[in-house]
């Protein structure tokens, strides 16, 4: 999932279409961990910026996608706050089987010191909720000195630590700067196919597919 800003509902709609029918979402939550209606088994998800939130919802709350979208729209935002509340609710009631069934999740951030991509992987069997939410917060934190040109710039980048999120002794900001559409651990697997979901129109490489608006 790429960065999307206030277009986060686009991501959620794409996730819903890929991952489960309406019946599966509400009445058969176990189906969403198997095969999508298009016949595509989902092995892992990754996200940058607000796409990190969409990826987390798809990986951890597939049975509550519509509920999350409704909360986001009713609150006119507050995406991270709603994600935090819903994940805390799940922690108190989720069964061990549901936790095992969730997808591997990768959150992308940008390292302040050199502008490099930093990936945080959360396998399905091992997740620390506060740490996960902290990395998502970092992935959504736009540095005050950011300019849109930074995304396509070839020059070395760095960002001030002020306002950044500190994780394991290093400071990180919005993952969409270093990797607008971050990789998953399975991208190089010959048995997997990468799908990029983005609310921005444009092309894609021959080695991947994309879900995005079409230029007219």
PDB file of C-alpha atoms in Angstrom:
ATOM      1  CA  UNK A   1       0.000   0.000   0.000  1.00  0.00           C
ATOM      2  CA  UNK A   2       1.414   3.365  -1.027  1.00  0.00           C
ATOM      3  CA  UNK A   3       0.992   6.610   0.840  1.00  0.00           C
ATOM      4  CA  UNK A   4      -2.512   8.004   0.451  1.00  0.00           C
ATOM      5  CA  UNK A   5      -3.138  10.770   2.977  1.00  0.00           C
ATOM      6  CA  UNK A   6      -6.841  11.540   3.226  1.00  0.00           C
ATOM      7  CA  UNK A   7      -7.475   9.027   0.404  1.00  0.00           C
ATOM      8  CA  UNK A   8      -7.074   6.152   2.866  1.00  0.00           C
ATOM      9  CA  UNK A   9     -10.646   4.905   2.120  1.00  0.00           C
ATOM     10  CA  UNK A  10      -9.445   4.100  -1.419  1.00  0.00           C
ATOM     11  CA  UNK A  11      -6.947   1.674   0.094  1.00  0.00           C
ATOM     12  CA  UNK A  12      -9.583   0.136   2.327  1.00  0.00           C
ATOM     13  CA  UNK A  13     -11.947  -0.389  -0.600  1.00  0.00           C
ATOM     14  CA  UNK A  14      -9.208  -2.050  -2.629  1.00  0.00           C
ATOM     15  CA  UNK A  15      -8.309  -4.270   0.322  1.00  0.00           C
ATOM     16  CA  UNK A  16     -11.912  -5.307   0.752  1.00  0.00           C
ATOM     17  CA  UNK A  17     -12.259  -6.172  -2.932  1.00  0.00           C
ATOM     18  CA  UNK A  18      -9.060  -8.195  -2.924  1.00  0.00           C
ATOM     19  CA  UNK A  19      -9.516  -9.965   0.325  1.00  0.00           C
ATOM     20  CA  UNK A  20     -13.090 -10.959   1.059  1.00  0.00           C
ATOM     21  CA  UNK A  21     -16.691 -10.716   0.015  1.00  0.00           C
ATOM     22  CA  UNK A  22     -19.104  -8.841   2.250  1.00  0.00           C
ATOM     23  CA  UNK A  23     -20.420 -12.145   3.582  1.00  0.00           C
ATOM     24  CA  UNK A  24     -16.906 -13.322   4.341  1.00  0.00           C
ATOM     25  CA  UNK A  25     -16.064 -10.132   6.182  1.00  0.00           C
ATOM     26  CA  UNK A  26     -18.978 -10.268   8.560  1.00  0.00           C
ATOM     27  CA  UNK A  27     -20.024 -13.878   8.920  1.00  0.00           C
ATOM     28  CA  UNK A  28     -17.024 -16.021   8.042  1.00  0.00           C
ATOM     29  CA  UNK A  29     -13.873 -14.267   9.275  1.00  0.00           C
ATOM     30  CA  UNK A  30     -11.761 -17.356   8.674  1.00  0.00           C
ATOM     31  CA  UNK A  31     -12.244 -16.939   4.909  1.00  0.00           C
ATOM     32  CA  UNK A  32     -10.333 -13.686   4.765  1.00  0.00           C
ATOM     33  CA  UNK A  33      -7.130 -15.464   5.711  1.00  0.00           C
ATOM     34  CA  UNK A  34      -7.341 -17.856   2.779  1.00  0.00           C
ATOM     35  CA  UNK A  35      -8.131 -16.798  -0.773  1.00  0.00           C
ATOM     36  CA  UNK A  36      -9.506 -13.597  -2.231  1.00  0.00           C
ATOM     37  CA  UNK A  37     -12.544 -13.658  -4.573  1.00  0.00           C
ATOM     38  CA  UNK A  38     -10.167 -13.215  -7.514  1.00  0.00           C
ATOM     39  CA  UNK A  39      -8.476 -16.476  -6.554  1.00  0.00           C
ATOM     40  CA  UNK A  40      -5.370 -14.751  -5.203  1.00  0.00           C
ATOM     41  CA  UNK A  41      -3.983 -16.048  -1.898  1.00  0.00           C
ATOM     42  CA  UNK A  42      -2.501 -13.114   0.015  1.00  0.00           C
ATOM     43  CA  UNK A  43       0.838 -13.978   1.649  1.00  0.00           C
ATOM     44  CA  UNK A  44       1.888 -10.635   3.177  1.00  0.00           C
ATOM     45  CA  UNK A  45       1.144  -6.914   3.136  1.00  0.00           C
ATOM     46  CA  UNK A  46       3.339  -3.824   3.408  1.00  0.00           C
ATOM     47  CA  UNK A  47       2.643  -0.115   3.634  1.00  0.00           C
ATOM     48  CA  UNK A  48       4.161   3.357   3.770  1.00  0.00           C
ATOM     49  CA  UNK A  49       2.665   6.465   5.355  1.00  0.00           C
ATOM     50  CA  UNK A  50      -1.128   6.134   5.527  1.00  0.00           C
ATOM     51  CA  UNK A  51      -0.642   2.975   3.483  1.00  0.00           C
ATOM     52  CA  UNK A  52       0.971   1.530   6.618  1.00  0.00           C
ATOM     53  CA  UNK A  53      -2.353   2.003   8.393  1.00  0.00           C
ATOM     54  CA  UNK A  54      -4.227   0.335   5.526  1.00  0.00           C
ATOM     55  CA  UNK A  55      -1.761  -2.557   5.576  1.00  0.00           C
ATOM     56  CA  UNK A  56      -2.222  -2.980   9.325  1.00  0.00           C
ATOM     57  CA  UNK A  57      -6.001  -3.020   8.970  1.00  0.00           C
ATOM     58  CA  UNK A  58      -5.789  -5.604   6.188  1.00  0.00           C
ATOM     59  CA  UNK A  59      -3.335  -7.780   8.110  1.00  0.00           C
ATOM     60  CA  UNK A  60      -4.844  -7.543  11.581  1.00  0.00           C
ATOM     61  CA  UNK A  61      -8.473  -6.430  11.192  1.00  0.00           C
ATOM     62  CA  UNK A  62      -9.705  -7.944   7.904  1.00  0.00           C
ATOM     63  CA  UNK A  63     -13.024  -8.861   9.504  1.00  0.00           C
ATOM     64  CA  UNK A  64     -13.522  -5.211  10.555  1.00  0.00           C
ATOM     65  CA  UNK A  65     -12.491  -3.380   7.386  1.00  0.00           C
ATOM     66  CA  UNK A  66     -15.866  -1.744   6.866  1.00  0.00           C
ATOM     67  CA  UNK A  67     -16.149  -0.791  10.523  1.00  0.00           C
ATOM     68  CA  UNK A  68     -12.739   0.873  10.413  1.00  0.00           C
ATOM     69  CA  UNK A  69     -13.648   2.767   7.232  1.00  0.00           C
ATOM     70  CA  UNK A  70     -16.891   3.947   8.856  1.00  0.00           C
ATOM     71  CA  UNK A  71     -15.042   5.188  11.940  1.00  0.00           C
ATOM     72  CA  UNK A  72     -12.500   7.023   9.797  1.00  0.00           C
ATOM     73  CA  UNK A  73     -15.200   8.757   7.756  1.00  0.00           C
ATOM     74  CA  UNK A  74     -17.388   9.599  10.746  1.00  0.00           C
ATOM     75  CA  UNK A  75     -14.425  11.089  12.611  1.00  0.00           C
ATOM     76  CA  UNK A  76     -13.208  12.862   9.467  1.00  0.00           C
ATOM     77  CA  UNK A  77      -9.778  11.396   9.999  1.00  0.00           C
ATOM     78  CA  UNK A  78      -7.960  10.273  13.162  1.00  0.00           C
ATOM     79  CA  UNK A  79      -6.774   7.171  11.323  1.00  0.00           C
ATOM     80  CA  UNK A  80      -4.072   6.167  13.797  1.00  0.00           C
ATOM     81  CA  UNK A  81      -6.266   6.805  16.832  1.00  0.00           C
ATOM     82  CA  UNK A  82      -9.020   4.584  15.450  1.00  0.00           C
ATOM     83  CA  UNK A  83      -6.522   1.879  14.521  1.00  0.00           C
ATOM     84  CA  UNK A  84      -5.087   1.952  18.038  1.00  0.00           C
ATOM     85  CA  UNK A  85      -8.519   1.659  19.649  1.00  0.00           C
ATOM     86  CA  UNK A  86      -9.601  -1.226  17.442  1.00  0.00           C
ATOM     87  CA  UNK A  87      -6.362  -3.166  17.887  1.00  0.00           C
ATOM     88  CA  UNK A  88      -6.627  -2.751  21.646  1.00  0.00           C
ATOM     89  CA  UNK A  89     -10.178  -4.081  21.459  1.00  0.00           C
ATOM     90  CA  UNK A  90      -8.954  -7.070  19.465  1.00  0.00           C
ATOM     91  CA  UNK A  91      -6.166  -7.782  21.939  1.00  0.00           C
ATOM     92  CA  UNK A  92      -8.688  -8.250  24.718  1.00  0.00           C
ATOM     93  CA  UNK A  93     -11.034 -10.554  22.805  1.00  0.00           C
ATOM     94  CA  UNK A  94      -9.086 -12.184  19.950  1.00  0.00           C
ATOM     95  CA  UNK A  95      -8.648 -15.925  20.063  1.00  0.00           C
ATOM     96  CA  UNK A  96      -5.282 -17.594  19.627  1.00  0.00           C
ATOM     97  CA  UNK A  97      -6.510 -19.017  16.311  1.00  0.00           C
ATOM     98  CA  UNK A  98      -7.326 -15.533  14.995  1.00  0.00           C
ATOM     99  CA  UNK A  99      -3.905 -14.220  16.013  1.00  0.00           C
ATOM    100  CA  UNK A 100      -2.181 -17.092  14.211  1.00  0.00           C
ATOM    101  CA  UNK A 101      -4.266 -16.464  11.091  1.00  0.00           C
ATOM    102  CA  UNK A 102      -3.257 -12.823  10.637  1.00  0.00           C
ATOM    103  CA  UNK A 103      -0.913 -11.918   7.795  1.00  0.00           C
ATOM    104  CA  UNK A 104       2.772 -11.012   7.985  1.00  0.00           C
ATOM    105  CA  UNK A 105       3.020  -7.221   8.016  1.00  0.00           C
ATOM    106  CA  UNK A 106       5.826  -4.872   6.925  1.00  0.00           C
ATOM    107  CA  UNK A 107       5.887  -1.187   7.885  1.00  0.00           C
ATOM    108  CA  UNK A 108       8.174   1.138   5.936  1.00  0.00           C
ATOM    109  CA  UNK A 109       9.845   4.235   7.396  1.00  0.00           C
ATOM    110  CA  UNK A 110      12.513   6.701   6.267  1.00  0.00           C
ATOM    111  CA  UNK A 111      15.661   6.988   8.368  1.00  0.00           C
ATOM    112  CA  UNK A 112      16.347  10.619   9.268  1.00  0.00           C
ATOM    113  CA  UNK A 113      20.137  10.406   9.189  1.00  0.00           C
ATOM    114  CA  UNK A 114      20.459   9.410   5.526  1.00  0.00           C
ATOM    115  CA  UNK A 115      16.973   9.192   4.001  1.00  0.00           C
ATOM    116  CA  UNK A 116      17.244   5.437   3.529  1.00  0.00           C
ATOM    117  CA  UNK A 117      14.386   2.972   3.627  1.00  0.00           C
ATOM    118  CA  UNK A 118      13.966   1.109   6.904  1.00  0.00           C
ATOM    119  CA  UNK A 119      11.568  -1.833   6.999  1.00  0.00           C
ATOM    120  CA  UNK A 120      10.047  -3.217  10.183  1.00  0.00           C
ATOM    121  CA  UNK A 121       8.735  -6.749   9.762  1.00  0.00           C
ATOM    122  CA  UNK A 122       6.021  -8.155  12.001  1.00  0.00           C
ATOM    123  CA  UNK A 123       5.575 -11.896  11.425  1.00  0.00           C
ATOM    124  CA  UNK A 124       2.129 -13.253  12.099  1.00  0.00           C
ATOM    125  CA  UNK A 125       3.210 -15.167  15.192  1.00  0.00           C
ATOM    126  CA  UNK A 126       5.143 -12.361  16.924  1.00  0.00           C
ATOM    127  CA  UNK A 127       3.790  -8.858  17.414  1.00  0.00           C
ATOM    128  CA  UNK A 128       4.344  -6.284  20.137  1.00  0.00           C
ATOM    129  CA  UNK A 129       1.348  -3.959  19.801  1.00  0.00           C
ATOM    130  CA  UNK A 130       2.923  -0.780  21.294  1.00  0.00           C
ATOM    131  CA  UNK A 131       6.045  -1.292  19.158  1.00  0.00           C
ATOM    132  CA  UNK A 132       3.927  -1.892  16.046  1.00  0.00           C
ATOM    133  CA  UNK A 133       1.876   1.257  16.626  1.00  0.00           C
ATOM    134  CA  UNK A 134       5.073   3.224  17.221  1.00  0.00           C
ATOM    135  CA  UNK A 135       6.474   2.168  13.845  1.00  0.00           C
ATOM    136  CA  UNK A 136       3.181   3.030  12.118  1.00  0.00           C
ATOM    137  CA  UNK A 137       3.290   6.456  13.759  1.00  0.00           C
ATOM    138  CA  UNK A 138       6.812   6.919  12.391  1.00  0.00           C
ATOM    139  CA  UNK A 139       5.712   5.849   8.926  1.00  0.00           C
ATOM    140  CA  UNK A 140       3.000   8.531   8.988  1.00  0.00           C
ATOM    141  CA  UNK A 141       5.143  11.382  10.363  1.00  0.00           C
ATOM    142  CA  UNK A 142       5.887  13.993   7.691  1.00  0.00           C
ATOM    143  CA  UNK A 143       9.080  15.914   8.553  1.00  0.00           C
ATOM    144  CA  UNK A 144       8.766  19.719   8.632  1.00  0.00           C
ATOM    145  CA  UNK A 145      11.497  20.123   5.997  1.00  0.00           C
ATOM    146  CA  UNK A 146       9.944  17.666   3.535  1.00  0.00           C
ATOM    147  CA  UNK A 147       9.367  18.733  -0.068  1.00  0.00           C
ATOM    148  CA  UNK A 148       7.498  16.545  -2.609  1.00  0.00           C
ATOM    149  CA  UNK A 149      10.585  16.639  -4.830  1.00  0.00           C
ATOM    150  CA  UNK A 150      12.370  14.566  -2.174  1.00  0.00           C
ATOM    151  CA  UNK A 151      10.497  11.466  -3.354  1.00  0.00           C
ATOM    152  CA  UNK A 152      12.121  11.559  -6.802  1.00  0.00           C
ATOM    153  CA  UNK A 153      15.384  13.249  -5.863  1.00  0.00           C
ATOM    154  CA  UNK A 154      18.630  11.357  -6.428  1.00  0.00           C
ATOM    155  CA  UNK A 155      20.605  13.464  -3.960  1.00  0.00           C
ATOM    156  CA  UNK A 156      21.290  12.242  -0.412  1.00  0.00           C
ATOM    157  CA  UNK A 157      18.529  13.201   1.982  1.00  0.00           C
ATOM    158  CA  UNK A 158      18.431  13.799   5.698  1.00  0.00           C
ATOM    159  CA  UNK A 159      15.805  15.130   8.067  1.00  0.00           C
ATOM    160  CA  UNK A 160      15.990  16.756  11.505  1.00  0.00           C
ATOM    161  CA  UNK A 161      15.379  14.581  14.531  1.00  0.00           C
ATOM    162  CA  UNK A 162      12.965  17.143  15.926  1.00  0.00           C
ATOM    163  CA  UNK A 163       9.452  15.839  15.401  1.00  0.00           C
ATOM    164  CA  UNK A 164      10.679  12.432  14.209  1.00  0.00           C
ATOM    165  CA  UNK A 165       9.873   9.149  15.953  1.00  0.00           C
ATOM    166  CA  UNK A 166      12.695   7.431  17.824  1.00  0.00           C
ATOM    167  CA  UNK A 167      12.839   3.647  17.528  1.00  0.00           C
ATOM    168  CA  UNK A 168      15.682   1.521  18.880  1.00  0.00           C
ATOM    169  CA  UNK A 169      17.960   4.548  19.146  1.00  0.00           C
ATOM    170  CA  UNK A 170      17.356   5.926  15.639  1.00  0.00           C
ATOM    171  CA  UNK A 171      14.931   8.536  14.316  1.00  0.00           C
ATOM    172  CA  UNK A 172      12.439   7.838  11.537  1.00  0.00           C
ATOM    173  CA  UNK A 173       9.840   9.728   9.519  1.00  0.00           C
ATOM    174  CA  UNK A 174       7.298   9.115   6.756  1.00  0.00           C
ATOM    175  CA  UNK A 175       7.993   5.884   4.881  1.00  0.00           C
ATOM    176  CA  UNK A 176       6.499   7.236   1.675  1.00  0.00           C
ATOM    177  CA  UNK A 177       9.602   9.384   1.150  1.00  0.00           C
ATOM    178  CA  UNK A 178      12.032   6.480   0.815  1.00  0.00           C
ATOM    179  CA  UNK A 179       9.582   3.947  -0.611  1.00  0.00           C
ATOM    180  CA  UNK A 180       6.147   5.096  -1.801  1.00  0.00           C
ATOM    181  CA  UNK A 181       5.212   1.440  -2.400  1.00  0.00           C
ATOM    182  CA  UNK A 182       7.395  -0.700  -0.104  1.00  0.00           C
ATOM    183  CA  UNK A 183       8.329  -4.351  -0.653  1.00  0.00           C
ATOM    184  CA  UNK A 184       7.200  -7.409   1.274  1.00  0.00           C
ATOM    185  CA  UNK A 185       9.505 -10.311   2.216  1.00  0.00           C
ATOM    186  CA  UNK A 186       7.982 -12.338  -0.649  1.00  0.00           C
ATOM    187  CA  UNK A 187       8.504  -9.899  -3.526  1.00  0.00           C
ATOM    188  CA  UNK A 188      11.460 -11.831  -4.940  1.00  0.00           C
ATOM    189  CA  UNK A 189       9.784 -15.212  -4.536  1.00  0.00           C
ATOM    190  CA  UNK A 190       9.112 -16.741  -7.960  1.00  0.00           C
ATOM    191  CA  UNK A 191       5.846 -18.140  -6.605  1.00  0.00           C
ATOM    192  CA  UNK A 192       4.563 -14.704  -5.583  1.00  0.00           C
ATOM    193  CA  UNK A 193       3.313 -11.705  -7.531  1.00  0.00           C
ATOM    194  CA  UNK A 194       3.551  -8.158  -6.246  1.00  0.00           C
ATOM    195  CA  UNK A 195       0.439  -5.947  -6.333  1.00  0.00           C
ATOM    196  CA  UNK A 196       0.749  -2.213  -5.657  1.00  0.00           C
ATOM    197  CA  UNK A 197      -2.325  -0.357  -4.395  1.00  0.00           C
ATOM    198  CA  UNK A 198      -2.179   3.401  -4.876  1.00  0.00           C
ATOM    199  CA  UNK A 199      -4.790   6.184  -5.155  1.00  0.00           C
ATOM    200  CA  UNK A 200      -2.496   7.976  -7.632  1.00  0.00           C
ATOM    201  CA  UNK A 201      -2.679   7.226 -11.341  1.00  0.00           C
ATOM    202  CA  UNK A 202       0.418   6.073 -13.172  1.00  0.00           C
ATOM    203  CA  UNK A 203       2.193   3.067 -14.575  1.00  0.00           C
ATOM    204  CA  UNK A 204       3.888   0.083 -12.999  1.00  0.00           C
ATOM    205  CA  UNK A 205       6.773  -2.214 -13.793  1.00  0.00           C
ATOM    206  CA  UNK A 206       6.376  -5.375 -15.838  1.00  0.00           C
ATOM    207  CA  UNK A 207       7.102  -7.502 -12.770  1.00  0.00           C
ATOM    208  CA  UNK A 208       4.106  -6.256 -10.789  1.00  0.00           C
ATOM    209  CA  UNK A 209       0.430  -5.416 -11.051  1.00  0.00           C
ATOM    210  CA  UNK A 210      -1.310  -2.376  -9.646  1.00  0.00           C
ATOM    211  CA  UNK A 211      -4.691  -1.177  -8.459  1.00  0.00           C
ATOM    212  CA  UNK A 212      -4.929   2.562  -9.092  1.00  0.00           C
ATOM    213  CA  UNK A 213      -7.028   5.145 -10.939  1.00  0.00           C
ATOM    214  CA  UNK A 214      -6.650   5.189 -14.702  1.00  0.00           C
ATOM    215  CA  UNK A 215      -5.460   8.297 -16.518  1.00  0.00           C
ATOM    216  CA  UNK A 216      -8.119   9.736 -18.840  1.00  0.00           C
TER     217      UNK A 216
END
